[in-house]
XYZ file of C-alpha atoms in Angstrom:
707
model
C -123.348 74.468 -130.518
C -122.856 73.339 -126.767
C -119.870 73.481 -124.587
C -119.543 71.449 -121.323
C -116.832 72.621 -118.891
C -115.070 69.832 -116.544
C -113.284 70.206 -113.769
C -111.907 66.414 -113.474
C -108.787 65.438 -115.371
C -109.336 63.021 -117.760
C -107.349 59.489 -116.845
C -103.786 59.727 -118.386
C -101.921 57.330 -120.042
C -98.990 58.246 -118.263
C -98.381 60.721 -115.293
C -98.294 64.219 -117.004
C -96.081 67.286 -115.867
C -99.580 69.402 -115.347
C -103.022 68.494 -115.322
C -105.540 70.662 -117.153
C -107.514 73.484 -114.757
C -110.731 72.820 -117.111
C -111.734 70.280 -119.816
C -114.714 69.738 -121.693
C -116.470 69.051 -125.038
C -117.961 71.191 -127.783
C -120.136 69.877 -130.418
C -120.098 71.644 -133.970
C -121.923 69.847 -136.466
C -122.633 67.023 -134.482
C -118.979 66.604 -134.121
C -117.713 66.118 -130.301
C -114.507 68.256 -130.074
C -112.592 67.643 -126.664
C -110.536 70.537 -125.552
C -108.502 71.139 -122.299
C -107.268 74.652 -120.437
C -104.082 75.484 -118.422
C -103.063 78.188 -116.475
C -104.674 82.100 -116.338
C -104.123 85.403 -117.688
C -103.203 87.055 -120.919
C -102.281 86.015 -123.196
C -103.918 83.026 -124.653
C -101.676 80.284 -126.112
C -103.865 78.131 -128.349
C -102.011 75.164 -128.983
C -103.555 73.531 -132.384
C -104.212 70.555 -133.946
C -101.834 68.559 -136.204
C -103.000 65.867 -138.746
C -105.235 63.986 -136.870
C -102.552 61.038 -136.671
C -101.904 62.295 -133.471
C -103.935 64.420 -131.005
C -102.840 66.968 -128.452
C -100.967 64.869 -126.530
C -98.168 65.756 -128.717
C -97.830 68.953 -127.054
C -96.865 67.777 -123.423
C -93.256 68.969 -123.337
C -94.602 72.930 -124.317
C -97.946 72.786 -121.809
C -96.222 72.760 -118.371
C -93.746 75.339 -119.252
C -96.040 77.871 -120.969
C -98.873 77.318 -118.538
C -96.671 78.641 -115.623
C -96.460 82.143 -117.540
C -99.899 82.482 -119.419
C -102.769 80.466 -120.727
C -103.051 77.559 -122.737
C -105.373 76.162 -124.676
C -105.523 72.590 -126.819
C -108.087 70.257 -128.218
C -107.685 67.056 -130.070
C -108.535 67.439 -133.425
C -111.705 65.471 -135.079
C -110.121 62.095 -136.121
C -108.163 61.479 -132.906
C -107.980 61.542 -129.019
C -111.203 62.284 -127.586
C -112.488 63.855 -130.024
C -115.137 62.369 -132.665
C -113.874 60.274 -135.791
C -116.341 61.280 -138.365
C -116.371 59.647 -141.627
C -116.404 62.974 -143.782
C -115.233 66.742 -143.088
C -111.581 67.018 -142.926
C -111.822 70.275 -144.736
C -109.124 72.572 -143.473
C -112.164 75.103 -143.414
C -113.464 72.531 -140.691
C -110.753 72.550 -138.403
C -110.328 76.141 -138.642
C -114.431 76.416 -138.274
C -113.441 73.376 -134.952
C -110.796 75.758 -133.522
C -113.055 79.074 -133.416
C -115.726 77.024 -131.596
C -113.455 75.954 -129.078
C -112.329 79.600 -128.971
C -115.810 80.462 -128.233
C -116.661 77.782 -126.026
C -113.604 78.521 -123.558
C -114.256 82.411 -123.793
C -110.900 82.749 -125.720
C -111.461 86.349 -127.165
C -107.937 86.483 -128.544
C -105.058 84.253 -129.016
C -101.399 83.496 -130.016
C -101.569 80.395 -132.246
C -98.944 77.670 -132.721
C -99.294 75.258 -134.995
C -97.299 71.749 -136.366
C -97.021 70.567 -139.735
C -100.739 70.352 -141.021
C -102.052 72.647 -138.255
C -100.158 75.426 -140.630
C -103.115 75.515 -143.165
C -105.604 75.853 -140.498
C -103.440 78.568 -138.538
C -103.401 80.261 -141.576
C -107.096 80.357 -142.188
C -107.805 81.770 -138.670
C -105.051 84.258 -138.702
C -105.902 86.026 -142.009
C -109.700 85.371 -141.940
C -110.108 86.441 -137.983
C -107.550 89.033 -137.574
C -109.504 90.490 -134.678
C -109.034 87.210 -132.194
C -105.348 86.291 -133.534
C -102.734 88.243 -132.154
C -99.878 86.134 -133.698
C -99.147 82.784 -135.317
C -95.943 80.342 -134.734
C -95.619 77.827 -137.423
C -93.695 74.707 -136.452
C -92.376 72.561 -139.411
C -95.524 74.213 -141.583
C -97.213 71.630 -144.245
C -97.687 74.346 -146.597
C -98.096 74.352 -150.322
C -95.472 76.525 -150.611
C -91.771 76.630 -151.489
C -89.799 73.381 -153.218
C -90.881 69.802 -152.215
C -88.575 67.823 -149.964
C -85.621 66.723 -152.579
C -85.381 62.873 -152.642
C -88.969 62.457 -151.328
C -90.242 60.524 -154.237
C -94.245 61.074 -154.601
C -96.447 57.823 -155.120
C -100.106 57.501 -156.471
C -101.795 57.172 -152.828
C -105.293 56.102 -154.399
C -103.451 53.196 -156.047
C -102.295 49.948 -154.962
C -98.522 49.466 -155.348
C -96.496 46.629 -155.914
C -93.645 48.027 -153.763
C -94.245 49.014 -149.935
C -90.509 50.294 -149.384
C -90.219 53.904 -148.337
C -92.645 56.492 -148.773
C -94.678 53.929 -150.584
C -96.374 53.187 -147.809
C -97.918 56.190 -147.824
C -100.735 54.486 -149.855
C -104.388 53.796 -148.478
C -103.755 50.344 -149.326
C -100.780 49.148 -147.200
C -102.632 51.342 -144.177
C -105.562 48.986 -144.423
C -102.928 46.178 -144.422
C -100.436 47.107 -141.967
C -101.389 50.346 -140.267
C -98.681 50.022 -137.626
C -96.056 49.620 -139.975
C -97.373 52.688 -141.471
C -97.225 54.558 -138.350
C -93.572 52.871 -137.351
C -92.051 54.438 -140.677
C -93.870 58.034 -140.755
C -92.770 58.451 -137.127
C -89.341 57.490 -138.060
C -89.115 59.867 -140.646
C -90.642 62.670 -138.188
C -88.049 61.821 -135.742
C -84.872 61.597 -137.889
C -82.402 62.662 -135.009
C -80.200 59.576 -133.037
C -81.810 58.230 -130.019
C -85.533 59.210 -130.557
C -86.928 55.848 -129.394
C -89.149 57.481 -126.855
C -91.000 60.083 -129.200
C -91.182 57.573 -131.812
C -92.928 55.000 -129.215
C -95.423 57.695 -127.739
C -96.524 59.131 -131.665
C -96.934 55.268 -132.905
C -99.271 54.791 -129.591
C -100.937 57.659 -129.927
C -101.894 56.840 -133.912
C -102.962 53.678 -132.776
C -105.890 55.660 -131.164
C -107.477 56.297 -134.549
C -107.674 54.122 -137.513
C -106.526 53.445 -140.846
C -109.993 54.104 -142.193
C -110.203 57.311 -140.412
C -106.686 58.239 -141.361
C -108.196 57.672 -145.522
C -111.180 60.212 -144.563
C -108.714 62.977 -143.417
C -106.779 62.407 -146.993
C -110.028 62.901 -148.494
C -110.309 66.270 -147.119
C -109.732 69.559 -149.310
C -106.235 71.122 -148.363
C -105.458 74.523 -148.801
C -103.588 74.824 -152.823
C -100.818 77.464 -153.336
C -102.375 80.218 -154.654
C -104.868 80.247 -151.507
C -102.117 79.993 -149.384
C -100.301 82.712 -150.698
C -103.308 85.201 -150.624
C -103.775 84.381 -146.837
C -100.455 84.808 -146.319
C -100.815 88.483 -148.008
C -103.425 88.889 -145.997
C -102.033 88.424 -142.197
C -101.469 91.613 -140.114
C -100.254 89.684 -136.796
C -96.623 88.602 -136.273
C -95.261 85.692 -137.346
C -92.627 83.053 -136.080
C -91.221 80.029 -138.351
C -89.463 77.211 -136.495
C -88.483 75.102 -138.828
C -85.755 72.116 -138.696
C -82.821 71.758 -141.396
C -83.093 67.665 -141.619
C -86.901 67.683 -141.455
C -87.810 64.811 -143.892
C -91.442 65.152 -143.825
C -91.770 68.403 -145.337
C -88.317 69.537 -145.867
C -86.663 72.893 -144.644
C -88.110 75.014 -148.008
C -91.864 74.752 -146.885
C -91.122 76.774 -143.396
C -88.295 79.225 -145.311
C -90.987 79.870 -148.202
C -94.060 80.494 -145.446
C -91.963 83.153 -143.640
C -90.479 84.761 -147.022
C -94.187 85.000 -147.967
C -95.466 86.646 -144.424
C -93.043 88.458 -143.639
C -92.092 86.774 -140.573
C -89.253 85.736 -138.655
C -87.246 82.454 -139.398
C -85.480 80.225 -136.970
C -83.912 77.591 -138.680
C -82.909 74.756 -136.386
C -79.840 72.870 -137.953
C -80.076 69.481 -137.576
C -83.239 69.382 -136.146
C -86.121 67.228 -137.909
C -90.107 67.437 -138.096
C -90.899 67.463 -134.522
C -87.975 70.209 -132.677
C -90.803 70.921 -130.235
C -90.445 67.524 -128.916
C -86.669 66.470 -130.054
C -85.453 70.219 -128.990
C -88.405 71.248 -126.017
C -85.951 73.756 -124.257
C -84.979 75.633 -127.497
C -88.647 75.491 -128.596
C -89.903 76.687 -125.404
C -87.670 79.374 -125.256
C -88.540 80.848 -128.666
C -91.958 80.361 -127.706
C -91.773 82.335 -124.622
C -89.767 85.018 -126.137
C -92.703 85.303 -128.978
C -95.675 85.125 -126.093
C -95.122 86.583 -123.019
C -91.464 87.812 -123.091
C -89.252 87.525 -119.432
C -89.233 90.529 -117.838
C -85.198 92.059 -117.547
C -83.145 90.114 -114.642
C -81.267 92.126 -112.047
C -77.573 92.602 -112.653
C -75.264 92.411 -109.631
C -71.593 93.245 -110.092
C -69.622 89.984 -109.752
C -67.641 90.850 -106.670
C -70.864 92.304 -105.040
C -72.642 89.016 -105.285
C -72.764 86.613 -102.300
C -71.018 82.852 -102.646
C -74.331 80.813 -103.547
C -74.870 77.234 -104.405
C -77.950 75.830 -105.547
C -78.606 71.853 -104.992
C -80.438 69.923 -106.739
C -81.599 66.430 -105.064
C -83.134 63.784 -107.089
C -86.293 62.872 -104.927
C -86.766 59.318 -105.718
C -86.027 57.900 -102.146
C -84.696 59.240 -99.016
C -80.856 58.439 -99.679
C -80.442 61.533 -101.910
C -81.715 63.746 -99.309
C -79.224 62.150 -96.199
C -75.950 62.143 -98.242
C -76.393 65.882 -99.885
C -77.025 67.434 -96.730
C -74.093 65.793 -95.418
C -71.972 67.217 -98.297
C -73.471 70.627 -97.621
C -72.211 70.575 -94.460
C -68.864 69.772 -95.394
C -68.942 72.263 -97.796
C -70.101 74.931 -95.389
C -67.254 73.691 -93.300
C -64.828 74.751 -96.549
C -66.486 77.564 -97.259
C -68.517 79.301 -94.362
C -69.647 82.130 -96.521
C -71.496 80.072 -98.700
C -74.895 80.125 -99.179
C -76.790 77.125 -100.328
C -80.603 76.807 -101.679
C -82.133 73.461 -102.392
C -84.188 73.094 -105.730
C -86.191 69.602 -104.317
C -89.534 68.062 -103.733
C -91.331 66.368 -101.479
C -90.191 63.500 -99.853
C -86.689 65.199 -99.850
C -88.020 68.341 -98.469
C -88.902 66.611 -95.139
C -85.349 65.508 -94.534
C -83.913 69.469 -95.416
C -86.706 71.302 -93.699
C -86.169 69.080 -90.581
C -82.416 70.227 -90.409
C -83.490 74.183 -91.174
C -82.339 73.973 -94.951
C -83.656 76.722 -97.406
C -86.047 75.374 -99.972
C -85.976 77.560 -102.919
C -89.824 79.032 -103.558
C -89.582 77.848 -106.948
C -89.289 74.082 -105.661
C -93.060 74.291 -105.273
C -93.410 74.295 -109.329
C -91.625 71.377 -109.795
C -93.812 68.451 -110.825
C -93.740 65.315 -108.858
C -91.543 62.724 -109.530
C -91.968 60.178 -106.944
C -96.084 60.141 -107.586
C -94.929 59.427 -110.970
C -92.794 56.360 -109.672
C -95.534 55.130 -107.415
C -98.076 55.476 -110.298
C -95.541 52.954 -112.264
C -95.232 50.626 -109.878
C -97.371 47.449 -109.310
C -96.954 44.538 -106.529
C -93.317 44.670 -105.295
C -92.400 45.715 -109.213
C -91.035 48.502 -110.597
C -89.593 48.746 -113.712
C -87.169 51.541 -113.141
C -85.944 52.298 -116.640
C -89.410 52.277 -118.299
C -90.750 53.864 -115.549
C -87.925 57.102 -115.782
C -88.171 56.895 -119.662
C -92.164 57.637 -119.352
C -91.241 60.627 -117.223
C -89.456 62.529 -119.707
C -92.237 65.733 -119.852
C -91.844 65.453 -115.816
C -88.180 66.180 -116.472
C -88.418 68.587 -118.988
C -90.902 70.183 -117.194
C -88.306 70.359 -114.415
C -86.031 71.442 -116.115
C -87.654 74.769 -117.329
C -87.990 75.543 -113.456
C -84.351 75.468 -113.392
C -84.061 77.164 -116.150
C -85.979 80.212 -115.226
C -84.777 80.654 -111.647
C -81.276 80.540 -112.862
C -81.790 83.042 -115.554
C -83.033 85.225 -112.923
C -80.666 84.411 -109.755
C -77.046 84.375 -109.857
C -75.125 80.770 -108.409
C -71.638 80.166 -108.880
C -72.453 76.465 -108.563
C -74.568 73.917 -109.278
C -74.899 70.496 -107.799
C -77.243 67.930 -109.118
C -77.144 64.607 -107.469
C -78.879 62.377 -109.790
C -80.682 65.331 -111.236
C -81.410 63.474 -114.692
C -83.306 66.081 -116.146
C -80.685 68.938 -115.310
C -77.726 66.632 -116.638
C -79.376 65.475 -120.092
C -81.068 69.114 -121.375
C -77.803 70.859 -120.328
C -75.831 68.420 -122.373
C -78.938 68.823 -124.813
C -78.715 73.066 -124.775
C -74.630 73.522 -123.509
C -75.093 77.065 -124.061
C -77.517 77.490 -121.132
C -74.941 76.580 -118.903
C -74.096 79.679 -117.053
C -72.223 78.299 -113.585
C -69.803 75.570 -112.627
C -72.000 72.334 -112.651
C -71.118 69.086 -110.527
C -72.855 65.981 -111.082
C -73.349 63.186 -108.589
C -74.761 59.726 -108.593
C -74.414 56.307 -107.029
C -74.240 54.393 -110.372
C -73.725 54.571 -113.998
C -75.109 52.483 -116.738
C -78.883 51.676 -117.582
C -79.066 47.775 -117.913
C -81.572 45.481 -119.231
C -83.603 43.023 -117.115
C -83.401 39.529 -118.467
C -87.028 39.213 -119.595
C -87.013 42.464 -121.230
C -85.383 40.550 -124.421
C -83.622 42.051 -127.101
C -85.981 45.231 -127.191
C -85.046 46.213 -123.852
C -81.278 45.622 -124.417
C -81.624 47.579 -127.626
C -83.114 50.698 -125.444
C -80.642 50.467 -122.585
C -77.517 50.831 -124.696
C -79.185 53.563 -126.970
C -79.638 55.710 -123.753
C -76.384 54.756 -122.575
C -74.703 55.562 -126.143
C -76.628 58.798 -125.871
C -74.937 59.404 -122.410
C -71.521 58.711 -124.086
C -71.747 60.357 -126.601
C -72.727 63.831 -124.541
C -69.828 63.248 -122.387
C -67.571 63.069 -125.254
C -68.696 66.121 -127.479
C -69.287 68.799 -124.549
C -67.011 67.590 -121.494
C -67.194 71.238 -120.599
C -70.632 70.600 -119.436
C -69.848 68.749 -116.475
C -67.103 70.335 -114.514
C -66.897 67.434 -112.296
C -68.273 64.149 -111.712
C -68.444 62.529 -108.234
C -69.514 58.468 -108.180
C -70.444 58.488 -104.536
C -68.711 55.080 -103.807
C -65.004 53.006 -105.284
C -64.409 51.797 -108.784
C -64.930 48.471 -107.455
C -68.443 49.139 -106.544
C -69.364 49.722 -110.329
C -70.532 46.448 -112.743
C -68.441 45.101 -114.588
C -70.810 44.660 -117.209
C -70.468 46.670 -120.891
C -72.929 49.757 -121.632
C -74.056 47.624 -124.686
C -72.686 45.997 -127.468
C -69.654 47.720 -129.000
C -69.775 50.062 -125.925
C -67.100 50.414 -123.534
C -67.274 48.389 -119.951
C -69.122 50.629 -117.518
C -66.234 50.092 -114.917
C -63.567 51.676 -117.092
C -65.232 54.086 -118.811
C -66.295 55.774 -115.798
C -62.786 55.433 -113.993
C -61.911 57.696 -116.793
C -64.575 60.469 -116.283
C -65.402 60.250 -112.798
C -63.475 61.329 -109.199
C -64.452 58.931 -106.389
C -65.833 59.970 -103.019
C -66.294 56.956 -101.760
C -69.880 55.914 -99.729
C -71.516 58.955 -98.022
C -73.465 57.872 -94.732
C -74.125 61.158 -93.696
C -72.886 59.852 -90.211
C -69.935 57.866 -88.466
C -70.773 54.775 -87.098
C -68.396 55.055 -84.488
C -70.919 57.445 -83.082
C -72.931 53.951 -82.347
C -70.470 52.411 -80.966
C -72.295 51.686 -77.157
C -75.273 50.246 -78.928
C -76.884 49.583 -75.382
C -76.804 53.029 -74.914
C -78.252 54.144 -77.911
C -81.346 51.680 -77.577
C -81.822 53.125 -74.158
C -82.057 56.637 -75.606
C -84.527 55.348 -78.313
C -86.653 53.240 -76.106
C -85.736 49.653 -76.798
C -85.231 47.541 -73.550
C -81.940 45.355 -73.630
C -84.296 42.416 -73.241
C -85.625 42.963 -77.151
C -84.979 41.872 -80.282
C -85.611 44.874 -82.225
C -86.632 44.193 -86.040
C -86.897 47.390 -88.120
C -88.832 47.036 -91.161
C -88.803 50.099 -93.690
C -88.905 50.394 -97.729
C -87.524 54.186 -97.795
C -89.528 57.408 -98.556
C -91.856 56.255 -102.051
C -95.063 54.403 -102.102
C -94.009 51.609 -103.594
C -92.700 49.323 -100.462
C -96.568 49.131 -99.354
C -96.481 45.552 -100.665
C -93.770 44.335 -99.165
C -94.649 45.835 -95.723
C -97.876 43.866 -95.805
C -95.971 40.657 -96.635
C -93.529 41.046 -93.499
C -96.558 41.965 -91.170
C -98.236 38.928 -92.235
C -95.279 36.806 -91.431
C -94.964 38.996 -87.762
C -97.474 36.399 -85.687
C -94.868 33.172 -86.658
C -92.227 35.161 -86.410
C -93.088 36.607 -82.772
C -93.721 32.550 -82.053
C -89.974 31.709 -83.548
C -88.311 34.860 -81.737
C -90.254 34.928 -78.003
C -88.413 38.572 -77.353
C -89.097 39.999 -80.828
C -90.109 43.281 -81.109
C -91.285 44.419 -84.844
C -91.353 48.321 -85.805
C -92.700 49.020 -89.352
C -91.480 52.196 -90.836
C -94.453 53.417 -93.189
C -92.352 56.741 -94.475
C -93.810 59.611 -95.418
C -95.665 58.678 -98.689
C -97.531 55.623 -97.285
C -100.634 55.852 -94.696
C -99.676 53.703 -91.843
C -103.662 53.465 -91.250
C -103.670 51.933 -94.538
C -101.649 49.042 -93.329
C -103.067 45.571 -91.704
C -102.083 45.393 -87.921
C -101.158 42.516 -85.114
C -100.945 42.949 -81.486
C -97.540 44.190 -80.414
C -96.807 45.019 -83.922
C -95.764 49.008 -84.198
C -96.498 50.666 -86.920
C -94.897 54.455 -87.531
C -94.995 57.031 -90.203
C -91.864 58.954 -90.801
C -89.057 58.450 -88.518
C -86.564 61.318 -88.681
C -82.652 60.252 -88.639
C -83.961 56.680 -89.427
C -80.191 55.515 -89.699
C -79.925 55.694 -85.910
C -82.463 53.090 -85.278
C -80.953 50.776 -87.569
C -77.751 51.010 -85.933
C -79.888 50.089 -82.615
C -81.718 47.630 -84.336
C -80.873 43.327 -84.010
C -82.272 42.591 -87.326
C -83.468 45.050 -90.309
C -86.057 44.141 -93.174
C -85.846 46.592 -96.370
C -86.272 47.050 -100.229
C -83.266 46.854 -102.387
C -82.448 50.744 -102.066
C -78.613 51.751 -101.656
C -78.721 53.999 -98.634
C -80.992 51.623 -96.315
C -78.415 48.929 -97.459
C -75.428 50.827 -97.140
C -76.868 52.514 -93.590
C -76.961 48.819 -92.275
C -73.696 47.544 -93.464
C -71.262 50.648 -91.983
C -73.235 49.690 -88.438
C -72.580 46.311 -89.032
C -76.129 44.960 -88.906
C -77.786 41.959 -90.115
C -80.353 42.565 -92.662
C -82.713 41.129 -95.401
C -83.614 42.298 -98.259
C -86.131 42.281 -101.182
C -85.273 44.357 -104.472
C -88.228 45.124 -106.921
C -88.929 43.217 -109.866
C -87.546 44.646 -112.966
C -85.827 47.468 -110.896
C -82.268 47.399 -112.584
C -80.525 49.778 -110.025
C -81.807 47.323 -106.913
C -80.898 44.051 -108.733
C -77.713 44.645 -110.321
C -75.891 47.865 -109.381
C -77.013 47.692 -105.978
C -76.795 43.847 -105.614
C -73.603 43.891 -106.753
C -72.546 46.301 -104.035
C -73.624 44.684 -101.110
C -72.157 41.587 -102.397
C -68.990 43.285 -102.513
C -69.092 44.662 -99.033
C -70.390 40.682 -97.697
C -73.568 41.976 -96.541
C -77.064 41.550 -96.103
C -79.312 38.458 -97.439
C -80.945 38.846 -100.696
C -84.416 37.799 -100.776
C -87.075 36.770 -103.621
C -90.752 38.439 -103.072
C -92.128 36.203 -105.287
C -90.703 32.760 -103.245
C -90.878 34.570 -100.180
C -94.271 33.800 -98.353
C -95.036 35.044 -95.053
C -93.612 31.379 -93.198
C -90.329 31.823 -95.416
C -89.951 35.470 -94.368
C -90.334 34.444 -90.427
C -88.352 31.834 -90.615
C -85.570 33.840 -92.143
C -86.201 36.459 -89.433
C -85.627 33.936 -86.823
C -82.288 33.064 -88.566
C -80.486 36.219 -89.160
C -81.747 38.269 -85.657
C -78.857 39.014 -83.992
C -76.648 36.972 -86.196
C -73.093 38.384 -86.167
C -71.562 39.708 -89.239
C -68.475 40.587 -91.026
C -68.657 43.192 -93.516
C -66.283 44.750 -95.447
C -65.714 48.452 -93.410
C -67.958 51.229 -95.207
C -65.447 54.211 -95.325
C -66.671 57.459 -93.040
C -64.782 60.294 -94.863
C -66.998 59.951 -97.983
C -69.015 63.797 -97.627
C -65.822 65.218 -97.019
C -64.108 63.680 -100.114
C -67.287 64.602 -101.830
C -67.193 68.406 -100.298
C -63.208 68.709 -101.371
C -63.890 68.078 -104.915
C -66.578 70.345 -104.994
C -65.275 72.974 -103.203
C -62.438 73.308 -105.720
C -65.061 74.813 -108.147
C -65.531 77.358 -105.709
């Protein structure tokens, strides 16, 4: 047996919330097994492999949370992931021996086991036969030969070709060889019986496709535990046992988990309404159960209600800098209404750049947040960001960040939580309404996921499914949101429906939201004397200033390069042109090309003042920059990212209502086209609809009522 530790994380199929601190391979009987280690300290939680139809990434919702509190060990079981796929050797005792080999290679003397489904059989072997190395065992939806078979699940001979492929008849080696993907889609639809499970089903089908039908057939030829052996192993267990079982488990049925708890004398937690994968569909509850079992949190400090300071926790989305600007303005107005209010911020870069410049208090727990902006950038291509899919693929990051929030508010008292497009907070509070322990305000400037035209029927189905789940959340638990505030007016909302047989977005939003008007964070009247402002900022009267900006993410680098390429011709057309390119906090100015006379700056504090002073701006399709320019009545060109439904549909609708900006198509806007547009628009008189100036005060007044 050999082992090799590696510190370089493997390339992910999507951005992880946390990457391993060490990874490597151990060889046992000519089979290479890939493992990962996260975190440090005691105890070690060993997340065992399940059936080789999927690999260890199915634990992605547990790893980041557990690794903040203890050491976590995972490995890909033989037959999938980065481990080998031998043609035989899939007996349960082989899997148990593999697990011991991984423990030895990682110098893991003792561990608490956590298993799912088939993993329960190898967990039983380890806990019963290696008692000096196992401190406890958690079984989730255990597939053990105990208890009653799932009622209604018909068993078919799997070694005989059938004349039907309906339902569980697909559990057949011949069907696997004929339509392996079809089997995966069926099987995982049975694993996740909860409504709105499109993402976990999609994940698991993808992981299943990383192995083959032939390998899966080989796993079925391995020797499982029989009932007598399983009962004997249960009687020999001496460690604490927890069984987590979904009442709607359509793979093994709840009877198996109930029987295992009875045989071992372990604790049973029955999750009503949950299926076979509650660690994925109900990860908050499962994570908290695991934490309590493995490493119970310390007691919290209690302070009498009247002795508590008045405190608010503000969670501001890091996807774009616009949230920071408006949230800081709302916070200022809140303090004017409640001078004794203390505000902590749970935020991450680049939002923290704005907040720190203003002297706001960033809560130390913010350092534990998984980076959302980096994920968004990783999902982008050349001026292309499929916003809906990018957020959908951010599921483990959002869950990890909710768990950071959960631990924080468990330990500290707040009177009020404010979430500005804090998707993780809103979603998981509605999924776990018992976790709400303070007044909660939700802020957003758009409502409704919308499909892009080239996404076809499938994307239309997915967006409608996400919208339907949100509508169901609000209808079932209206008490979760004490107040929902739309940053804008009803007319700013698109006229589309949420989906087939779902309500119109504007009608539903008017029923469930209060409206604050737009929040710019400044009063355009402050810049009425533009010549004085220009002089203060260093712009000469004889210059025609063009500001080029793409916001706070790194997604806009391609647009910056395209506009920079247009500068020489634009300068010929507009001899007085002074172009200032603002790279922002996440794009290295040195990575951009340059021309003589062109200025490239990094992050610019209070950029809205420069936008108020300019003669023209060139921007991406983000709402904040567009509305700042609209409020200051400046001409601008904007280039919505391809496939970014918010920029192409929601933002464009709102800017159209104000009669603001000139929308450009990145695909057809070559440098000469951009140069011509700059020459046509620079310094042009505009006639935009006025933008309200009291939005922050109106939002604060709505929020302050809860204090």
